[in-house]
Coordinates of C-alpha atoms in Angstrom, one line a residue:
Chain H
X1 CA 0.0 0.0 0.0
X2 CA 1.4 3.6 -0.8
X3 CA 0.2 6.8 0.4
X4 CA -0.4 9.7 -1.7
X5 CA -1.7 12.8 -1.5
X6 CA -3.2 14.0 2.0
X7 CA -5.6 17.3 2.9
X8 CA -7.3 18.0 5.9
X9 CA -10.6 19.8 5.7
X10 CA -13.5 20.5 8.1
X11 CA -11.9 18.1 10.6
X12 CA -11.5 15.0 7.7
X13 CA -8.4 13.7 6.8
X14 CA -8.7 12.5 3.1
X15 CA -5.2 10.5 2.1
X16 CA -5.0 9.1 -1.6
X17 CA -3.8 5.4 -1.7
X18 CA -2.8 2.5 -4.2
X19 CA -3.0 -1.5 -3.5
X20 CA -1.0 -2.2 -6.5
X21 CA -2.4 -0.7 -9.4
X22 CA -5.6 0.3 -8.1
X23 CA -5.9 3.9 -6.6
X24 CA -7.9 4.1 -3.4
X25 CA -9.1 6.8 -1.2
X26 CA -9.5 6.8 2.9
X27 CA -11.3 9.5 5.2
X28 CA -11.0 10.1 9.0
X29 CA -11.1 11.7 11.9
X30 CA -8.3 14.5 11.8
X31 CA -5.4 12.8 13.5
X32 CA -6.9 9.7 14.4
X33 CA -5.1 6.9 16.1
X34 CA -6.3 3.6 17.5
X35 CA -8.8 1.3 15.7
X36 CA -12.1 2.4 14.6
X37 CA -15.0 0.6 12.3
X38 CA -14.4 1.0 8.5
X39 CA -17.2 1.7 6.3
X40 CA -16.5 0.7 2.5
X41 CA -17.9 2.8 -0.1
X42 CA -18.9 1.4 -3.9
X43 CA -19.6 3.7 -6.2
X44 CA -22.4 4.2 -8.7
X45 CA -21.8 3.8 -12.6
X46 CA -21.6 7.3 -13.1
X47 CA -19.3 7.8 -10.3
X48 CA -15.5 7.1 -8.9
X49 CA -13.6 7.1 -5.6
X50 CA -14.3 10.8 -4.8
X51 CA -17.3 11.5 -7.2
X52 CA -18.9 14.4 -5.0
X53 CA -22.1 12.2 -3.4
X54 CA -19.2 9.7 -2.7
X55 CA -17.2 11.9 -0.8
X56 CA -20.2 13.8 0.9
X57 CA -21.2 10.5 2.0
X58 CA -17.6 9.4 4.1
X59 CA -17.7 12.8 5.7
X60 CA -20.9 12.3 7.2
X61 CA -20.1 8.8 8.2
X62 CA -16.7 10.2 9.7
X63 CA -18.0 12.9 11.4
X64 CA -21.3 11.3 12.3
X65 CA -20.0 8.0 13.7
X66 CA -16.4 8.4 14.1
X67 CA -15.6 5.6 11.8
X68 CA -13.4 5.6 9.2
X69 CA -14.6 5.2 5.7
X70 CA -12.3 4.0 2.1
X71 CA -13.3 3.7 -1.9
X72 CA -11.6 2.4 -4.5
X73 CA -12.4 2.9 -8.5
X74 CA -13.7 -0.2 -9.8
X75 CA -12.3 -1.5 -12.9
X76 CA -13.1 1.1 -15.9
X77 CA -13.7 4.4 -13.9
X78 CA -12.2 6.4 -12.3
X79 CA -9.7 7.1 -15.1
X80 CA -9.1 3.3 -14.8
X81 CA -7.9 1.8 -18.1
X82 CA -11.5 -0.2 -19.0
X83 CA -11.0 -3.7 -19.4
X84 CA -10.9 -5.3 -22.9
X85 CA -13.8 -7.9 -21.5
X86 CA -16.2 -4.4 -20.9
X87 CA -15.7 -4.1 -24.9
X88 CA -18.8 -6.4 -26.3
X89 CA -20.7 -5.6 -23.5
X90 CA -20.2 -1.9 -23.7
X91 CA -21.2 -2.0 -27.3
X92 CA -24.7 -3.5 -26.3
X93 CA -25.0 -1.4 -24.1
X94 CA -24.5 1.7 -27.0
X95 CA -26.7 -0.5 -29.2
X96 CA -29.1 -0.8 -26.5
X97 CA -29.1 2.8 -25.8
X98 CA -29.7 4.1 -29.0
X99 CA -32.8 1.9 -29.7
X100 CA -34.0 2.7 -26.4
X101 CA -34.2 -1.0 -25.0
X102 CA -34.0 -1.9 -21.3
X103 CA -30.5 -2.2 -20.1
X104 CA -30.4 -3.8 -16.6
X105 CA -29.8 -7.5 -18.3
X106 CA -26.5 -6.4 -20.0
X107 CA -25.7 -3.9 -17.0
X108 CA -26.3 -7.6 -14.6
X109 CA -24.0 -9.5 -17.2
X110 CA -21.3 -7.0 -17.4
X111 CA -21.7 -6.6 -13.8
X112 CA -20.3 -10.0 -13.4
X113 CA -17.6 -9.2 -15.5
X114 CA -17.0 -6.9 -13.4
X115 CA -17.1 -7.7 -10.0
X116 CA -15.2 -10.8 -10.8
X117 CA -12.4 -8.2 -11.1
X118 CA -13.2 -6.3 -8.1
X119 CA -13.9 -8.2 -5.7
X120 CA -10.1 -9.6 -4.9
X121 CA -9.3 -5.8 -5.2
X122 CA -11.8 -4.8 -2.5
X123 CA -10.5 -8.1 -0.6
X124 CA -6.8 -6.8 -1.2
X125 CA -7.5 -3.2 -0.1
X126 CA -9.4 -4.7 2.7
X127 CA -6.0 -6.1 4.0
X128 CA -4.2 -3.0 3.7
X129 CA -6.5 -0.9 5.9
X130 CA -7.0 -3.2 8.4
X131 CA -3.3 -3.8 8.9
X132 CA -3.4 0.5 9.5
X133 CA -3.2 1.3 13.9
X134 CA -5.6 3.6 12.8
X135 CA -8.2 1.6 11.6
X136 CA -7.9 -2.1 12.6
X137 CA -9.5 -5.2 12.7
X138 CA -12.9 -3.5 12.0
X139 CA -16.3 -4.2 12.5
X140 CA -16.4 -3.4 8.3
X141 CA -19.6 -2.1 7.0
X142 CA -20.4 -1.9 3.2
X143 CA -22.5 0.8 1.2
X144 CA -22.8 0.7 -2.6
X145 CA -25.8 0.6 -4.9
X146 CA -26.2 0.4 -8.5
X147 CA -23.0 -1.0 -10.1
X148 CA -21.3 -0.3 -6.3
X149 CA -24.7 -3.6 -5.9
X150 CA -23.0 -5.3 -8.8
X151 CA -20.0 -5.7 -6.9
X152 CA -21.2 -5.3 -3.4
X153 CA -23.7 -8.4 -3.6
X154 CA -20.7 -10.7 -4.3
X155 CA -18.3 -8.9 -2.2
X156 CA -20.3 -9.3 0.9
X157 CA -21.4 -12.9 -0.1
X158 CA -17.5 -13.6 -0.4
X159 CA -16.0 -11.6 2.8
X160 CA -16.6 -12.9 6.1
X161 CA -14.9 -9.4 7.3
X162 CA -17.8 -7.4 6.3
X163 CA -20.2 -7.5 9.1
X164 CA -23.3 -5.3 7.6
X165 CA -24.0 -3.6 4.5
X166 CA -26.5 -0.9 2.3
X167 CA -27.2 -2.4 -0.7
X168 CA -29.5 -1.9 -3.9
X169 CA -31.0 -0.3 -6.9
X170 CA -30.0 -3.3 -8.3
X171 CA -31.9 -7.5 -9.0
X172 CA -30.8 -9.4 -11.7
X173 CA -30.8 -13.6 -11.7
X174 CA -27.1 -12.8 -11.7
X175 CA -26.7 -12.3 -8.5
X176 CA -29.4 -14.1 -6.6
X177 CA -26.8 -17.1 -5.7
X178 CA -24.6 -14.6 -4.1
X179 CA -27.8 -13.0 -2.2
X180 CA -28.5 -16.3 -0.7
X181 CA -25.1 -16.7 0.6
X182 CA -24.9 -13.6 2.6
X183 CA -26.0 -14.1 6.1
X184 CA -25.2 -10.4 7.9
X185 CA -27.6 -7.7 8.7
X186 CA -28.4 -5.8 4.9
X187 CA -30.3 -2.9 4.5
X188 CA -31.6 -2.8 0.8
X189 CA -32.2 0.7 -1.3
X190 CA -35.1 0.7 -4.1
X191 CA -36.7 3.0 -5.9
X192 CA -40.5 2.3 -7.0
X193 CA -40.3 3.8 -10.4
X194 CA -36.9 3.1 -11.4
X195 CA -37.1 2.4 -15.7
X196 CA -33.6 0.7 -15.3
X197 CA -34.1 -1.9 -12.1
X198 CA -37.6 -2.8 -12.7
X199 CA -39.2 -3.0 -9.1
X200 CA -40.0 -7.1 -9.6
X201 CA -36.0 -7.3 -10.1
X202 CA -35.3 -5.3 -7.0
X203 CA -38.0 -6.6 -4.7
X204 CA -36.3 -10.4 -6.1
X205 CA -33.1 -9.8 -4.8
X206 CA -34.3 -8.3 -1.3
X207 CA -36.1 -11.7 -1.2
X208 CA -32.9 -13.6 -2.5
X209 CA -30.8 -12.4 0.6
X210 CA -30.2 -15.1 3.2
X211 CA -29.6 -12.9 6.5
X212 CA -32.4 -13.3 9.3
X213 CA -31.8 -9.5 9.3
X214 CA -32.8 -7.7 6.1
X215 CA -34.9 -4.2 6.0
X216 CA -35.6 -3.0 2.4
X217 CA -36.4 0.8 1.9
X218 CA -39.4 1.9 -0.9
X219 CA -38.9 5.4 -2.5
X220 CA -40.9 6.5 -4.9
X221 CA -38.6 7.8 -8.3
X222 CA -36.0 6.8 -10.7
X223 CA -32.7 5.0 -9.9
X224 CA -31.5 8.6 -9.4
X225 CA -33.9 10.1 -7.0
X226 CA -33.3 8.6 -3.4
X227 CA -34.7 10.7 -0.7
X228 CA -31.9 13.0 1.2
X229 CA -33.1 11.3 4.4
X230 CA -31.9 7.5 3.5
X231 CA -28.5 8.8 3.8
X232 CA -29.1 9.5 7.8
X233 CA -31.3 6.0 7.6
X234 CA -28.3 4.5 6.4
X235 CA -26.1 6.4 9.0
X236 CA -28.6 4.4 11.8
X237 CA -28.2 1.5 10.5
X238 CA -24.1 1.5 10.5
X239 CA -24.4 2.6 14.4
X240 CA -26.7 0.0 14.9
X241 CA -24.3 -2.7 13.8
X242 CA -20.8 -1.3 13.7
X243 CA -20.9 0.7 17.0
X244 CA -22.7 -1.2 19.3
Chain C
X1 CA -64.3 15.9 27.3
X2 CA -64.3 14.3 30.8
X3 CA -61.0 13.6 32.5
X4 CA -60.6 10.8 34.4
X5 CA -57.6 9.1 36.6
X6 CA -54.0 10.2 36.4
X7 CA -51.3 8.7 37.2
X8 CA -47.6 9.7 36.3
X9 CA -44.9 7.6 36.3
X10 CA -41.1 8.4 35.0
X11 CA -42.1 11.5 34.1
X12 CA -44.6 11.1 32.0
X13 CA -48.4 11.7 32.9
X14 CA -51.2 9.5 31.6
X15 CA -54.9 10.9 32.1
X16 CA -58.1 8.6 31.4
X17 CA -60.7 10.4 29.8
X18 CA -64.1 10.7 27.5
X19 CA -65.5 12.0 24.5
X20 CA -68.9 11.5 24.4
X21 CA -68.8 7.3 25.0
X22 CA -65.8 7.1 23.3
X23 CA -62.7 6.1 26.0
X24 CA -59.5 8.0 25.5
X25 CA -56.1 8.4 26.9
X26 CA -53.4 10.7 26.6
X27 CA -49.6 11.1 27.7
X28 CA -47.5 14.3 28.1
X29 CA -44.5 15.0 30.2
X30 CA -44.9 15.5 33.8
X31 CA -46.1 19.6 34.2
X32 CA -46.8 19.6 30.3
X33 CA -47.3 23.8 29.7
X34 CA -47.8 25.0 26.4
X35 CA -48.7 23.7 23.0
X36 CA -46.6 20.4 21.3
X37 CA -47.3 18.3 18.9
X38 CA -49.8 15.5 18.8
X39 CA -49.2 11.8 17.7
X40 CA -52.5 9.3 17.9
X41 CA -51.9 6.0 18.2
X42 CA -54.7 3.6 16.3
X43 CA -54.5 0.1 18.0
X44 CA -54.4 -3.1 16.2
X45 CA -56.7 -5.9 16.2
X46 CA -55.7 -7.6 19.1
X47 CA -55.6 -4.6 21.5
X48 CA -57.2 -1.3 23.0
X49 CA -55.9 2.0 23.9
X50 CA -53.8 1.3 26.9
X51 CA -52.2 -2.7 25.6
X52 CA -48.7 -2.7 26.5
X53 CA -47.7 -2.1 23.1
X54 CA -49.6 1.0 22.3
X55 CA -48.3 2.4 26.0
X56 CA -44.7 1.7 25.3
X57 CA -44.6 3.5 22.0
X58 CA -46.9 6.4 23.7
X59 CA -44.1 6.6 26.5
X60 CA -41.4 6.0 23.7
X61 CA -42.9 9.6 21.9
X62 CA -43.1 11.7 25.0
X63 CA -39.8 11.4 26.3
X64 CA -37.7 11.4 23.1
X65 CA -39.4 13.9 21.1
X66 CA -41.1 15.4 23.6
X67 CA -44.8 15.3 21.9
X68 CA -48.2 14.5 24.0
X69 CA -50.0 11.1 22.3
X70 CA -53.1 10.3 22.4
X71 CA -55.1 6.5 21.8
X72 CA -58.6 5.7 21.8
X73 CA -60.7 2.5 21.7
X74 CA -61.6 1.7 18.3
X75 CA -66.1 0.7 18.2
X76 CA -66.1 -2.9 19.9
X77 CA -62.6 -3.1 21.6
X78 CA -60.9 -2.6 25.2
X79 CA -64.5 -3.4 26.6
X80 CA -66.6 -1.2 24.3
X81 CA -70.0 -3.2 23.1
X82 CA -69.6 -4.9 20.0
X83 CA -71.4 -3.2 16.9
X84 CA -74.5 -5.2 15.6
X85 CA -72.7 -4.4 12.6
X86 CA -69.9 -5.9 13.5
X87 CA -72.0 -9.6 13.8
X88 CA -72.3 -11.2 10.3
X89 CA -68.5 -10.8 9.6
X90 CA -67.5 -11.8 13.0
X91 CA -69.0 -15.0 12.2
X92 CA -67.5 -15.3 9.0
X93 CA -64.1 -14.6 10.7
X94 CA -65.2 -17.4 13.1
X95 CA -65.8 -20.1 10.2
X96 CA -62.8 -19.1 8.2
X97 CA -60.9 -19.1 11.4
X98 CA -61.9 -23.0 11.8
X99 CA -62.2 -23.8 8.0
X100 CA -57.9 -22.3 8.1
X101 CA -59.0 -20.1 5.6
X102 CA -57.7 -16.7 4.6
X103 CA -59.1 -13.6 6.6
X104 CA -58.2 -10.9 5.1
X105 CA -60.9 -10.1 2.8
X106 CA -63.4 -10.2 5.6
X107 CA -61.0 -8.1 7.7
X108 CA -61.3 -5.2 5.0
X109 CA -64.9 -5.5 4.2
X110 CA -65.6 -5.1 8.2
X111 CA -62.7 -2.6 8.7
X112 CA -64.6 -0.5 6.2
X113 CA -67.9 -0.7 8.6
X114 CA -65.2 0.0 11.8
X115 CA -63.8 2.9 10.0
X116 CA -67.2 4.9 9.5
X117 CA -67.7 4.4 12.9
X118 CA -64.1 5.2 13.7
X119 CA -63.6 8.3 12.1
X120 CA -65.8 10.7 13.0
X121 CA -65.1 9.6 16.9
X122 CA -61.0 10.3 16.1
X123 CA -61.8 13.9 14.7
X124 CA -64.4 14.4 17.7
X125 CA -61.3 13.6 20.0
X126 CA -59.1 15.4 17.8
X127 CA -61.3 18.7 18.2
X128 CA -61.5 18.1 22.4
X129 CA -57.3 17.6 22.6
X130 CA -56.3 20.7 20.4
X131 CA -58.5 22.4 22.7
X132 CA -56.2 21.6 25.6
X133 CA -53.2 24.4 26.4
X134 CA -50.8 22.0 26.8
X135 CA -51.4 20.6 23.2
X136 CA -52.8 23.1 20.8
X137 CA -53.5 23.1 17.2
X138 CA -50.3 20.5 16.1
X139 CA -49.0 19.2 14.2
X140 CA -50.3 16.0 14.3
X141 CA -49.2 12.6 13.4
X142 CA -50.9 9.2 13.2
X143 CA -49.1 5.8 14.2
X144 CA -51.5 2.7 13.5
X145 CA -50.7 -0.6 11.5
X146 CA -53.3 -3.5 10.6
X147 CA -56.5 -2.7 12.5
X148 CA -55.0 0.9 13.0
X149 CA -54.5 1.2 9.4
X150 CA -58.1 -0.2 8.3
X151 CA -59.1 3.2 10.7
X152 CA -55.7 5.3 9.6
X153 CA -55.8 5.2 6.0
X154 CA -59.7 6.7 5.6
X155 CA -58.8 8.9 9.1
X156 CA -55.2 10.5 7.3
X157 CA -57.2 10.8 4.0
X158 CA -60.2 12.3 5.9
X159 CA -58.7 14.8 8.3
X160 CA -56.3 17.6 6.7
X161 CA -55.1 17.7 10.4
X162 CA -52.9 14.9 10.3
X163 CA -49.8 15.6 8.8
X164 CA -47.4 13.2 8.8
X165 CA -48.7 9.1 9.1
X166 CA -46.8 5.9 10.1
X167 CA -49.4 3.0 8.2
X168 CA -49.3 -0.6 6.9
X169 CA -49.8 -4.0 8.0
X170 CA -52.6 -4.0 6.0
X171 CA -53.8 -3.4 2.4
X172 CA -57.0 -4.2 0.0
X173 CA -58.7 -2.7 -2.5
X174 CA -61.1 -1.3 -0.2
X175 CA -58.3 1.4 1.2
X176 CA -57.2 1.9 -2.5
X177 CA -59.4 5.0 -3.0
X178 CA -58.7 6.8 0.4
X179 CA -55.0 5.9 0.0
X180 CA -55.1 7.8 -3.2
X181 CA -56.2 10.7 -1.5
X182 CA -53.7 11.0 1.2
X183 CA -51.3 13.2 0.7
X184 CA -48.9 14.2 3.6
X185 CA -45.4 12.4 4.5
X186 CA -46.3 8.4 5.2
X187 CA -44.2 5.7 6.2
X188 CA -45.6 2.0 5.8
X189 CA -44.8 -1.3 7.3
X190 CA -45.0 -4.3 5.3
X191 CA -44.3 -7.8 6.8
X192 CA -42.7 -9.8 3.9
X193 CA -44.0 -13.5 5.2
X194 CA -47.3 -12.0 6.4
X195 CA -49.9 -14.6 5.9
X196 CA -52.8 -12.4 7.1
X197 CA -51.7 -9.3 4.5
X198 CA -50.2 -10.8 1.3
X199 CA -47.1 -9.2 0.3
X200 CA -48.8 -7.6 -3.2
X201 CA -51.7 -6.5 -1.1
X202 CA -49.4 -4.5 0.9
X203 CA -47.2 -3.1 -1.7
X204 CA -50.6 -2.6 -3.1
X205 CA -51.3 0.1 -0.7
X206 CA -48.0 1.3 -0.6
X207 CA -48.4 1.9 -4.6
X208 CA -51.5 4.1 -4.1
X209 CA -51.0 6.2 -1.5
X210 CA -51.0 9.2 -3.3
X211 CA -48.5 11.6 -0.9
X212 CA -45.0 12.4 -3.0
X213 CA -43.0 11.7 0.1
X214 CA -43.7 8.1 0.7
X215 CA -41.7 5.2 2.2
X216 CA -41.9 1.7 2.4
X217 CA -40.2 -0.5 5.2
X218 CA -40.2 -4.3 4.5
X219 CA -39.3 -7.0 7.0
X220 CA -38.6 -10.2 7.1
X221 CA -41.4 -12.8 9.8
X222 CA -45.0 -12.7 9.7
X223 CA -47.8 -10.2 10.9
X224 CA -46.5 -9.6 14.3
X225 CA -42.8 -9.7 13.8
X226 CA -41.7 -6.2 12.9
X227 CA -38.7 -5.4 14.4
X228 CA -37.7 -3.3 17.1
X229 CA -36.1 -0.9 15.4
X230 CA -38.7 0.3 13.4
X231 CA -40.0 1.7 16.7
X232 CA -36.5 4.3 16.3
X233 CA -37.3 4.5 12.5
X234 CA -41.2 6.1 13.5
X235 CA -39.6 8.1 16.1
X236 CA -37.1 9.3 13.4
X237 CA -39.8 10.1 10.8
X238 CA -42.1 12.3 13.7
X239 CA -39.0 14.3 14.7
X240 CA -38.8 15.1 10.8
X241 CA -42.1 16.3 9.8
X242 CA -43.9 17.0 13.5
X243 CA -40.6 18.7 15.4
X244 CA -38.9 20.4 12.1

């Protein structure tokens, strides 16, 4: 793991990282030292490591909850070289697109494409940060929806260190074998009039999860509109589970 | 409105009293001077206006956000006479009940006779409490779930006074038109293995509730399993739209 470029604002340290060749980002508590909880952030398909709703959303947990919080760009974004195994995918997608077809079956099989690449990254970047005084053994949360579900739904499924995570805006047949696997506390994001996550899809992978503990969230909207005040619902239920 | 006993405990008083035949209580904090808020709590099936579960939450309200609640007995429970309106679908109830059958379209179709009743005896006690000092004109919230929603969905559609609503555990066509005209803030419950309340029946309800700020919570377990912390979740959504 090297360190890159570190600012202080507002109380947050924000240092820039890479775990080999993917670059990384980690927020806390101005000079912080001893172990604290670690939320991971996943970004959205539009987004990157500090794409401003990323970034607004580790101060708050930071200064909210005194936990530490880390992104890294998934393969493809973030200025990240995009992966010659995107290419026929990303050309349905433009086909798709242009004919104004639905899109969540490609997105769900370029998803897998995907997160077969990124989960060992999150798993190596995991490492790093936990090996960090600062940070520790965890609790680990997880928050990511849309592609950051893509990922996230495998991820968790995969890594016994994550202990509860935010997931959704997201359902595909894809990844309803990894639901079932995961057995922590989830808190799942949908919106009721999202065109690209058709609300059966997203209501089917909320069923598909195998924790005792799973609350699903209805807004109404597109995949774009959740309400301001899931990101404090969201802030709860890290607290409830990484803080107690 | 006749007062009756009063009896305060951890600092929170709770009076007895009457509005015309219809039995009321209400809490407030010890020495409540000056207007607050308002939350009504509609019981469910199985209880009356002082069950443990309704006095909990009532307790719950006054001390963390500091709001008087009020419950009544809903026409034929916590000792009121049964309706002779009431007798054909109890006895349906009672043959389905034997026969294993499902109940909920006889629980509508007799909610709808409990709710003409209902209402006007919840806006009668609405007019007597905002005449109190230590209450005042609002805002007002409504808390009620299965039996209390069968009430609560016509009440909150029914009485522009109400202005924020936690609903659910129920849902059938015969809500559908009220729910469409209820427009303030509403959070629902859903119970996602609910074998009285179908899951599509209460996404049902859900879908036409007419309000643009509307949010579902689904949970895993049957009719009577919703979790604790939805409890903090209600609390959450009051001190948003009744304390902001």
């Amino acid at each position: 793991m090297r360190f890159g470029e570190e600012t202080t604002s507002e109380g947050v340290t924000e240092r820039l990282f890479t775990v080999g060749d993917v670059p990384g980002v980690v927020w806390a508590a101005a000079g912080a030292a001893g172990p604290r909880p670690l939320v991971l952030i996943g970004h959205g398909g539009g987004a990157h490591k500090t794409a401003p709703a990323v970034t607004a959303r580790a101060r708050r947990y930071v200064t909210r909850l005194g936990v530490a919080v880390a992104a890294i760009d998934a393969p493809g974004w973030g200025g990240r070289q995009v992966p010659v195994s995107y290419e026929p995918f990303n050309a349905e997608i433009e086909e798709l697109t242009a004919a104004g077809k639905p899109l969540l079956d490609v997105y769900a099989r370029r998803g897998a494409v995907i997160a077969d690449l990124a989960v060992p990254e999150w798993q190596a970047t995991i490492d790093a940060l936990t090996a960090l005084d600062w940070i520790g053994s965890g609790p680990l949360g997880y928050f990511g929806v849309s592609l950051g579900s893509s990922i996230g739904v495998p991820l968790v499924a995969a890594e016994p260190r994550i202990g509860a995570a935010v997931l959704g805006l997201m359902g595909h047949e894809t990844l309803a074998a990894h639901a079932a696997r995961i057995t922590v506390p989830v808190q799942v994001l949908l919106q009721w009039d999202d065109v690209i996550v058709p609300r059966d899809y997203g209501l089917a992978l909320f069923d598909a999860i195998g924790s005792a503990e799973k609350t699903l969230h209805v807004n109404p909207g597109g995949h774009g509109a959740t309400p301001e005040f899931e990101i404090e619902d969201s802030e709860r239920f890290f607290a409830r589970h990484l803080l107690a």
